[in-house]
Coordinates of C-alpha atoms in Angstrom, one line a residue:
M203 CA 4.1 -2.4 -2.3
I204 CA 3.7 -4.0 1.2
L205 CA 6.8 -5.1 3.1
L206 CA 6.1 -8.2 5.1
I207 CA 8.6 -8.9 7.9
D208 CA 9.0 -12.6 8.4
N209 CA 9.6 -13.5 12.1
Y210 CA 10.5 -17.1 11.1
D211 CA 6.9 -18.3 11.3
S212 CA 5.0 -20.8 9.2
F213 CA 2.0 -18.4 9.0
T214 CA 4.0 -15.7 7.2
Y215 CA 3.2 -17.0 3.7
N216 CA -0.5 -17.3 4.7
L217 CA -0.4 -13.5 5.3
Y218 CA 1.5 -13.1 2.0
H219 CA -1.3 -14.9 0.1
Y220 CA -4.0 -13.0 2.0
L221 CA -2.4 -9.7 1.0
I222 CA -2.2 -10.7 -2.7
Q223 CA -5.8 -12.0 -2.6
A224 CA -6.9 -8.7 -1.1
G225 CA -5.5 -7.0 -4.2
E226 CA -2.0 -5.9 -3.3
K227 CA 0.1 -6.1 -6.4
Q228 CA 3.5 -6.5 -4.8
V229 CA 4.4 -8.0 -1.4
V230 CA 8.1 -8.2 -0.5
V231 CA 9.0 -10.6 2.2
K232 CA 12.1 -10.0 4.3
R233 CA 13.3 -11.9 7.4
N234 CA 13.5 -9.9 10.6
D235 CA 17.3 -10.1 10.5
E236 CA 18.0 -9.4 6.9
I237 CA 16.9 -5.8 6.4
S238 CA 17.7 -2.4 8.1
V239 CA 15.5 0.6 8.8
A240 CA 17.6 2.6 6.3
E241 CA 16.8 -0.1 3.6
I242 CA 13.1 0.0 4.5
K243 CA 13.0 3.8 4.1
K244 CA 14.6 3.5 0.6
M245 CA 12.0 0.9 -0.4
K246 CA 9.2 3.3 0.5
P247 CA 6.5 0.6 1.2
R248 CA 3.0 1.8 1.4
G249 CA 2.6 -0.4 4.5
I250 CA 4.6 -2.8 6.7
V251 CA 3.2 -6.0 8.1
L252 CA 4.9 -7.7 11.1
S253 CA 4.3 -11.4 11.0
P254 CA 3.7 -13.9 13.9
G255 CA 6.7 -15.7 15.3
P256 CA 7.8 -18.2 17.9
C257 CA 9.6 -15.7 20.2
T258 CA 9.2 -12.5 22.3
P259 CA 9.3 -9.0 20.9
N260 CA 12.8 -8.6 22.3
D261 CA 14.0 -11.5 20.1
A262 CA 12.1 -10.5 16.9
G263 CA 15.0 -8.9 15.1
I264 CA 14.2 -5.5 13.7
C265 CA 10.5 -5.4 14.7
L266 CA 10.8 -3.1 17.7
E267 CA 13.2 -0.8 15.8
I268 CA 10.7 -0.6 12.9
I269 CA 7.9 0.5 15.2
K270 CA 10.0 3.0 17.2
K271 CA 11.7 4.6 14.2
L272 CA 9.1 4.3 11.4
Q273 CA 5.8 5.0 13.3
G274 CA 4.0 7.8 11.5
I275 CA 6.1 7.3 8.4
F276 CA 4.6 4.0 7.2
P277 CA 1.4 2.3 8.3
I278 CA 2.1 -0.8 10.4
F279 CA 0.0 -3.9 10.9
G280 CA 1.2 -6.5 13.5
V281 CA -0.2 -10.0 13.8
C282 CA 0.4 -12.0 17.1
L283 CA 4.1 -11.4 17.8
G284 CA 3.8 -8.2 15.6
H285 CA 0.9 -7.1 17.8
Q286 CA 2.9 -7.8 21.0
A287 CA 5.8 -5.8 19.5
I288 CA 3.6 -2.8 18.9
G289 CA 2.4 -2.9 22.5
Q290 CA 5.9 -3.2 23.9
A291 CA 7.4 -0.6 21.6
F292 CA 4.9 2.0 23.0
G293 CA 5.6 1.0 26.6
G294 CA 3.2 -1.8 27.4
K295 CA 4.3 -5.0 29.1
V296 CA 4.1 -8.4 27.3
V297 CA 3.4 -11.2 29.8
K298 CA 2.9 -14.9 29.8
T299 CA -0.6 -16.3 29.7
Y300 CA -2.3 -19.7 29.4
P301 CA -1.1 -21.2 26.0
M302 CA -3.7 -20.8 23.3
H303 CA -2.3 -22.9 20.5
G304 CA -4.9 -23.6 17.8
K305 CA -7.8 -22.5 20.1
V306 CA -10.7 -20.5 18.7
S307 CA -12.2 -17.6 20.7
E308 CA -14.9 -15.1 20.1
I309 CA -13.5 -11.7 19.3
F310 CA -15.6 -8.7 20.5
H311 CA -14.8 -5.4 18.8
Q312 CA -16.1 -1.9 18.1
G313 CA -16.6 -2.2 14.4
K314 CA -13.9 0.5 13.6
N315 CA -10.8 0.6 11.4
I316 CA -9.7 -3.0 10.5
F317 CA -12.9 -4.4 12.1
K318 CA -15.2 -2.3 9.9
G319 CA -18.1 -4.3 8.6
L320 CA -17.5 -7.4 10.7
P321 CA -20.0 -8.9 13.1
S322 CA -19.2 -8.8 16.8
P323 CA -18.4 -11.3 18.0
F324 CA -16.7 -13.4 15.4
K325 CA -14.5 -16.4 15.8
A326 CA -10.7 -16.3 15.4
A327 CA -7.9 -18.7 15.9
R328 CA -5.3 -18.0 18.6
Y329 CA -1.7 -19.4 18.7
H330 CA 0.1 -17.7 21.5
S331 CA 1.3 -17.9 25.1
L332 CA 2.1 -14.1 25.5
I333 CA -0.3 -11.1 25.6
I334 CA -0.1 -7.4 26.1
E335 CA -1.0 -6.9 29.8
K336 CA -4.2 -4.8 29.8
K337 CA -3.3 -2.6 32.8
T338 CA 0.0 -1.6 31.0
C339 CA -1.5 -1.0 27.6
P340 CA -0.2 2.4 26.5
K341 CA -2.7 5.3 26.5
N342 CA -2.1 6.2 22.9
L343 CA -3.1 2.7 21.8
Q344 CA -6.8 2.2 21.7
I345 CA -8.0 -1.3 22.7
T346 CA -10.2 -2.2 19.7
A347 CA -10.9 -5.9 20.3
E348 CA -11.0 -8.3 23.3
T349 CA -12.1 -11.8 24.3
K350 CA -15.1 -12.2 26.7
E351 CA -12.4 -12.5 29.4
G352 CA -11.1 -9.1 28.6
I353 CA -7.8 -10.2 27.0
I354 CA -6.6 -7.7 24.4
M355 CA -7.1 -9.0 20.9
G356 CA -6.8 -5.7 18.9
I357 CA -5.0 -2.4 19.3
A358 CA -4.8 0.7 17.2
D359 CA -3.4 4.2 16.9
E360 CA -5.5 5.5 14.1
K361 CA -3.6 8.7 13.7
L362 CA -0.3 6.9 13.1
K363 CA -2.1 4.1 11.2
I364 CA -0.8 1.4 13.5
F365 CA -2.9 -1.7 14.0
G366 CA -2.3 -5.0 15.8
V367 CA -4.3 -8.2 16.4
Q368 CA -3.3 -10.9 18.8
F369 CA -5.3 -13.6 16.9
H370 CA -4.4 -15.0 13.5
P371 CA -6.7 -13.6 10.7
E372 CA -4.7 -15.6 8.2
S373 CA -5.6 -18.9 9.8
I374 CA -8.2 -21.1 8.1
A375 CA -9.9 -21.4 11.5
S376 CA -10.5 -17.6 11.7
E377 CA -13.6 -15.9 10.3
H378 CA -13.3 -12.7 8.3
G379 CA -9.5 -12.8 8.0
H380 CA -9.7 -11.6 4.4
T381 CA -11.9 -8.7 5.3
I382 CA -9.5 -7.6 8.1
I383 CA -6.6 -7.6 5.6
K384 CA -8.6 -5.7 3.0
N385 CA -9.6 -3.2 5.6
F386 CA -6.0 -2.5 6.5
L387 CA -5.1 -2.1 2.8
K388 CA -8.1 0.4 2.4
I389 CA -7.0 2.4 5.4
I390 CA -3.4 2.9 4.1

């Protein structure tokens, strides 16, 4: 069972459908303010997905607490806001950038973990105005993907099975989104 934390975003159910299409039998969706860390521990999900959302990591309900208290216990995959929350929870700074709402960018990556088997670059949709500041990216988080301008598009701590992407693999405008989700499910 995968626990999908909904950060009040319209893309949450796209992620839900991608997880089901990737072969996950059960996906439980909970809003970021309707579940506790204790309840998550009792659920024993095989992985947690943190959805996109319209706010900052500080305003994303339980997301930061999930990352800080459940890292290493359950694998975590963050998308957009979820990715930013991972960066911030480990000590990185989330800063404003030029708004990228519905823009497609080329994503350059190293072909590892969730990017295994994907061409580099590939095109992906971006819907954000915040990013993890590169110079503050925590040392334990490997930068796994970037734009040609050097903006962080992917992070990972493979040992803890924590992965994040700034772009939206669940957007119809993104290439290889299903493969990214399948790769996460294979890793966990």
